[in-house]
PDB file of C-alpha atoms in Angstrom:
ATOM      1  CA  UNK A1101     111.130  90.886 149.458  1.00 43.00           C
ATOM      2  CA  UNK A1102     110.134  88.688 146.476  1.00 52.00           C
ATOM      3  CA  UNK A1103     107.020  89.386 144.860  1.00 70.00           C
ATOM      4  CA  UNK A1104     104.723  86.638 143.944  1.00 85.00           C
ATOM      5  CA  UNK A1105     104.498  84.974 139.994  1.00 91.00           C
ATOM      6  CA  UNK A1106     101.170  86.128 140.156  1.00 91.00           C
ATOM      7  CA  UNK A1107     101.762  89.887 141.590  1.00 90.00           C
ATOM      8  CA  UNK A1108     105.038  90.080 138.473  1.00 93.00           C
ATOM      9  CA  UNK A1109     102.436  89.340 135.408  1.00 95.00           C
ATOM     10  CA  UNK A1110      99.264  91.329 137.443  1.00 94.00           C
ATOM     11  CA  UNK A1111     102.413  94.669 136.777  1.00 94.00           C
ATOM     12  CA  UNK A1112     103.142  93.411 133.481  1.00 96.00           C
ATOM     13  CA  UNK A1113     100.015  93.484 131.848  1.00 97.00           C
ATOM     14  CA  UNK A1114      99.417  96.834 133.087  1.00 96.00           C
ATOM     15  CA  UNK A1115     102.480  97.889 131.500  1.00 97.00           C
ATOM     16  CA  UNK A1116     101.759  96.708 128.268  1.00 98.00           C
ATOM     17  CA  UNK A1117      97.937  97.998 129.044  1.00 97.00           C
ATOM     18  CA  UNK A1118      99.723 101.266 129.362  1.00 96.00           C
ATOM     19  CA  UNK A1119     101.938 100.383 126.749  1.00 97.00           C
ATOM     20  CA  UNK A1120      98.783  99.993 123.691  1.00 97.00           C
ATOM     21  CA  UNK A1121      97.359 103.154 125.512  1.00 94.00           C
ATOM     22  CA  UNK A1122     100.395 104.957 124.231  1.00 93.00           C
ATOM     23  CA  UNK A1123     100.138 103.189 120.777  1.00 94.00           C
ATOM     24  CA  UNK A1124      96.477 103.726 120.460  1.00 93.00           C
ATOM     25  CA  UNK A1125      97.328 107.273 120.545  1.00 90.00           C
ATOM     26  CA  UNK A1126     100.174 107.603 118.192  1.00 89.00           C
ATOM     27  CA  UNK A1127      97.839 105.921 116.505  1.00 89.00           C
ATOM     28  CA  UNK A1128      94.770 107.269 116.218  1.00 89.00           C
ATOM     29  CA  UNK A1129      96.361 111.091 116.782  1.00 82.00           C
ATOM     30  CA  UNK A1130      98.850 111.850 113.087  1.00 75.00           C
ATOM     31  CA  UNK A1131      99.860 115.123 115.342  1.00 80.00           C
ATOM     32  CA  UNK A1132     102.118 113.167 117.328  1.00 79.00           C
ATOM     33  CA  UNK A1133     103.708 111.079 114.589  1.00 80.00           C
ATOM     34  CA  UNK A1134     103.927 113.697 112.343  1.00 79.00           C
ATOM     35  CA  UNK A1135     106.014 116.089 114.871  1.00 79.00           C
ATOM     36  CA  UNK A1136     108.444 112.827 115.213  1.00 76.00           C
ATOM     37  CA  UNK A1137     108.946 112.708 112.276  1.00 76.00           C
ATOM     38  CA  UNK A1138     109.738 116.265 111.533  1.00 75.00           C
ATOM     39  CA  UNK A1139     112.275 116.128 114.122  1.00 74.00           C
ATOM     40  CA  UNK A1140     113.874 112.374 113.490  1.00 71.00           C
ATOM     41  CA  UNK A1141     114.093 113.435 108.969  1.00 71.00           C
ATOM     42  CA  UNK A1142     115.668 116.986 109.451  1.00 69.00           C
ATOM     43  CA  UNK A1143     118.239 116.379 107.620  1.00 59.00           C
ATOM     44  CA  UNK A1144     118.615 113.390 106.130  1.00 61.00           C
ATOM     45  CA  UNK A1145     118.436 111.401 102.929  1.00 56.00           C
ATOM     46  CA  UNK A1146     115.081 109.974 103.705  1.00 56.00           C
ATOM     47  CA  UNK A1147     113.505 113.140 102.928  1.00 57.00           C
ATOM     48  CA  UNK A1148     114.555 112.721  99.638  1.00 55.00           C
ATOM     49  CA  UNK A1149     111.816 109.554  98.826  1.00 60.00           C
ATOM     50  CA  UNK A1150     109.970 109.925 101.687  1.00 67.00           C
ATOM     51  CA  UNK A1151     107.811 112.778 102.465  1.00 75.00           C
ATOM     52  CA  UNK A1152     106.757 113.123 106.827  1.00 77.00           C
ATOM     53  CA  UNK A1153     103.127 112.265 105.093  1.00 78.00           C
ATOM     54  CA  UNK A1154     103.919 108.851 103.937  1.00 80.00           C
ATOM     55  CA  UNK A1155     106.318 108.070 107.158  1.00 79.00           C
ATOM     56  CA  UNK A1156     103.010 109.347 109.487  1.00 83.00           C
ATOM     57  CA  UNK A1157     100.926 106.848 107.979  1.00 85.00           C
ATOM     58  CA  UNK A1158     103.412 103.689 107.976  1.00 86.00           C
ATOM     59  CA  UNK A1159     104.125 104.493 111.703  1.00 86.00           C
ATOM     60  CA  UNK A1160     100.087 105.199 112.578  1.00 89.00           C
ATOM     61  CA  UNK A1161      99.771 101.527 110.470  1.00 92.00           C
ATOM     62  CA  UNK A1162     102.680 100.032 112.711  1.00 93.00           C
ATOM     63  CA  UNK A1163     101.031 101.766 115.604  1.00 92.00           C
ATOM     64  CA  UNK A1164      97.798 100.565 115.228  1.00 94.00           C
ATOM     65  CA  UNK A1165      98.569  96.566 115.225  1.00 97.00           C
ATOM     66  CA  UNK A1166     101.150  97.233 118.145  1.00 96.00           C
ATOM     67  CA  UNK A1167      98.112  98.168 120.068  1.00 96.00           C
ATOM     68  CA  UNK A1168      96.161  94.276 119.371  1.00 97.00           C
ATOM     69  CA  UNK A1169      99.633  93.163 120.191  1.00 98.00           C
ATOM     70  CA  UNK A1170      99.886  95.213 123.710  1.00 98.00           C
ATOM     71  CA  UNK A1171      96.190  94.624 124.143  1.00 97.00           C
ATOM     72  CA  UNK A1172      95.983  90.384 123.584  1.00 97.00           C
ATOM     73  CA  UNK A1173      99.237  90.086 125.630  1.00 97.00           C
ATOM     74  CA  UNK A1174      98.529  92.398 128.397  1.00 97.00           C
ATOM     75  CA  UNK A1175      94.861  90.111 128.531  1.00 97.00           C
ATOM     76  CA  UNK A1176      97.506  86.732 128.325  1.00 97.00           C
ATOM     77  CA  UNK A1177      99.697  88.152 131.085  1.00 97.00           C
ATOM     78  CA  UNK A1178      96.248  89.148 133.095  1.00 97.00           C
ATOM     79  CA  UNK A1179      94.433  85.680 132.878  1.00 96.00           C
ATOM     80  CA  UNK A1180      97.499  83.915 133.615  1.00 96.00           C
ATOM     81  CA  UNK A1181      98.214  86.256 136.622  1.00 95.00           C
ATOM     82  CA  UNK A1182      94.902  85.531 138.018  1.00 94.00           C
ATOM     83  CA  UNK A1183      96.338  81.837 138.129  1.00 93.00           C
ATOM     84  CA  UNK A1184      98.517  83.081 140.812  1.00 91.00           C
ATOM     85  CA  UNK A1185      97.665  85.394 142.749  1.00 86.00           C
ATOM     86  CA  UNK A1186      95.298  84.455 145.801  1.00 82.00           C
ATOM     87  CA  UNK A1187      92.632  86.322 144.808  1.00 82.00           C
ATOM     88  CA  UNK A1188      90.934  88.095 141.914  1.00 82.00           C
ATOM     89  CA  UNK A1189      91.288  91.472 143.516  1.00 79.00           C
ATOM     90  CA  UNK A1190      94.452  91.245 143.854  1.00 83.00           C
ATOM     91  CA  UNK A1191      95.164  90.409 140.305  1.00 89.00           C
ATOM     92  CA  UNK A1192      92.465  92.832 139.254  1.00 85.00           C
ATOM     93  CA  UNK A1193      93.883  95.830 141.277  1.00 84.00           C
ATOM     94  CA  UNK A1194      97.475  94.674 141.143  1.00 86.00           C
ATOM     95  CA  UNK A1195      96.893  95.769 137.110  1.00 91.00           C
ATOM     96  CA  UNK A1196      94.942  98.308 137.275  1.00 85.00           C
ATOM     97  CA  UNK A1197      97.768 100.445 139.289  1.00 85.00           C
ATOM     98  CA  UNK A1198     100.345  99.640 137.293  1.00 90.00           C
ATOM     99  CA  UNK A1199      98.771 100.345 133.615  1.00 90.00           C
ATOM    100  CA  UNK A1200      98.188 103.615 135.645  1.00 84.00           C
ATOM    101  CA  UNK A1201     101.047 104.412 136.872  1.00 86.00           C
ATOM    102  CA  UNK A1202     102.907 103.435 133.406  1.00 94.00           C
ATOM    103  CA  UNK A1203     100.444 105.171 131.563  1.00 89.00           C
ATOM    104  CA  UNK A1204     101.220 108.746 133.774  1.00 88.00           C
ATOM    105  CA  UNK A1205     105.057 107.879 133.847  1.00 89.00           C
ATOM    106  CA  UNK A1206     104.831 107.332 129.741  1.00 92.00           C
ATOM    107  CA  UNK A1207     102.942 110.399 129.585  1.00 90.00           C
ATOM    108  CA  UNK A1208     105.075 112.508 131.091  1.00 87.00           C
ATOM    109  CA  UNK A1209     107.987 111.144 129.085  1.00 89.00           C
ATOM    110  CA  UNK A1210     107.007 110.369 125.775  1.00 86.00           C
ATOM    111  CA  UNK A1211     104.063 113.286 125.290  1.00 85.00           C
ATOM    112  CA  UNK A1212     105.512 115.786 127.648  1.00 86.00           C
ATOM    113  CA  UNK A1213     102.107 115.701 129.617  1.00 87.00           C
ATOM    114  CA  UNK A1214     102.781 117.326 133.063  1.00 87.00           C
ATOM    115  CA  UNK A1215     101.960 115.004 135.967  1.00 83.00           C
ATOM    116  CA  UNK A1216     101.397 117.976 139.337  1.00 88.00           C
ATOM    117  CA  UNK A1217     102.274 117.207 143.116  1.00 90.00           C
ATOM    118  CA  UNK A1218      98.458 116.218 143.854  1.00 91.00           C
ATOM    119  CA  UNK A1219      98.793 113.233 141.545  1.00 84.00           C
ATOM    120  CA  UNK A1220     102.015 112.259 143.042  1.00 82.00           C
ATOM    121  CA  UNK A1221     101.013 111.632 146.085  1.00 90.00           C
ATOM    122  CA  UNK A1222      97.387 109.817 144.603  1.00 87.00           C
ATOM    123  CA  UNK A1223      99.807 107.646 142.676  1.00 79.00           C
ATOM    124  CA  UNK A1224     102.065 107.195 146.129  1.00 81.00           C
ATOM    125  CA  UNK A1225      98.538 106.552 147.810  1.00 87.00           C
ATOM    126  CA  UNK A1226      97.596 103.545 145.041  1.00 79.00           C
ATOM    127  CA  UNK A1227     100.758 101.826 145.271  1.00 74.00           C
ATOM    128  CA  UNK A1228     100.622 102.051 149.062  1.00 80.00           C
ATOM    129  CA  UNK A1229      97.478 101.020 149.243  1.00 81.00           C
ATOM    130  CA  UNK A1230      98.122  97.953 146.959  1.00 73.00           C
ATOM    131  CA  UNK A1231     101.333  96.980 149.263  1.00 72.00           C
ATOM    132  CA  UNK A1232      99.053  96.957 152.063  1.00 82.00           C
ATOM    133  CA  UNK A1233      96.358  94.829 150.321  1.00 75.00           C
ATOM    134  CA  UNK A1234      99.194  92.037 149.188  1.00 68.00           C
ATOM    135  CA  UNK A1235     100.762  92.162 152.666  1.00 74.00           C
ATOM    136  CA  UNK A1236      96.664  91.770 154.400  1.00 74.00           C
ATOM    137  CA  UNK A1237      96.456  88.740 152.284  1.00 65.00           C
ATOM    138  CA  UNK A1238      99.275  86.793 153.740  1.00 63.00           C
ATOM    139  CA  UNK A1239     102.148  88.089 151.227  1.00 54.00           C
ATOM    140  CA  UNK A1240     104.411  84.527 150.835  1.00 52.00           C
ATOM    141  CA  UNK A1241     102.262  82.523 152.914  1.00 51.00           C
ATOM    142  CA  UNK A1242      99.531  83.354 151.867  1.00 50.00           C
ATOM    143  CA  UNK A1243     101.518  82.510 148.431  1.00 49.00           C
ATOM    144  CA  UNK A1244     103.247  79.548 149.309  1.00 50.00           C
ATOM    145  CA  UNK A1245      99.409  77.822 150.760  1.00 51.00           C
ATOM    146  CA  UNK A1246      97.811  78.565 147.653  1.00 52.00           C
ATOM    147  CA  UNK A1247     100.199  76.971 145.088  1.00 52.00           C
ATOM    148  CA  UNK A1248     100.387  74.517 147.521  1.00 54.00           C
ATOM    149  CA  UNK A1249      96.420  73.882 147.668  1.00 52.00           C
ATOM    150  CA  UNK A1250      96.861  74.005 143.789  1.00 54.00           C
ATOM    151  CA  UNK A1251      99.301  71.285 143.750  1.00 56.00           C
ATOM    152  CA  UNK A1252     101.989  73.533 142.010  1.00 53.00           C
TER     153      UNK A1252
END
């Protein structure tokens, strides 16, 4: 099953939004970066030059700037997806679902947050609903007609 350009751009926009939320958590919460720093620089020569407090400030500043970068990327990709999707609803649902899904995965693997079976069932239903909306809107045939109307 080939995905339309709008659908792919919406998923990428959702991924960027999830990345923005991850770096925002790092930028606003010093504890996460502080614990990462402690793990990384154990038995390292950097400890002679820098302590974790200095490294933490630098990493938090980088995370803060990355938050703006990922949000800008997300909006750029989302607006571009609106041009290629059959409807703004399709782009919005895809973007929101991808954002929700990737945020949960990053929370689990980067921050050790546990996800219940209830969450996985809910996420599966969201993805299933998303696929049904995409299929119900005409799938590839609808996209070809939409592209022909726009002269692509």
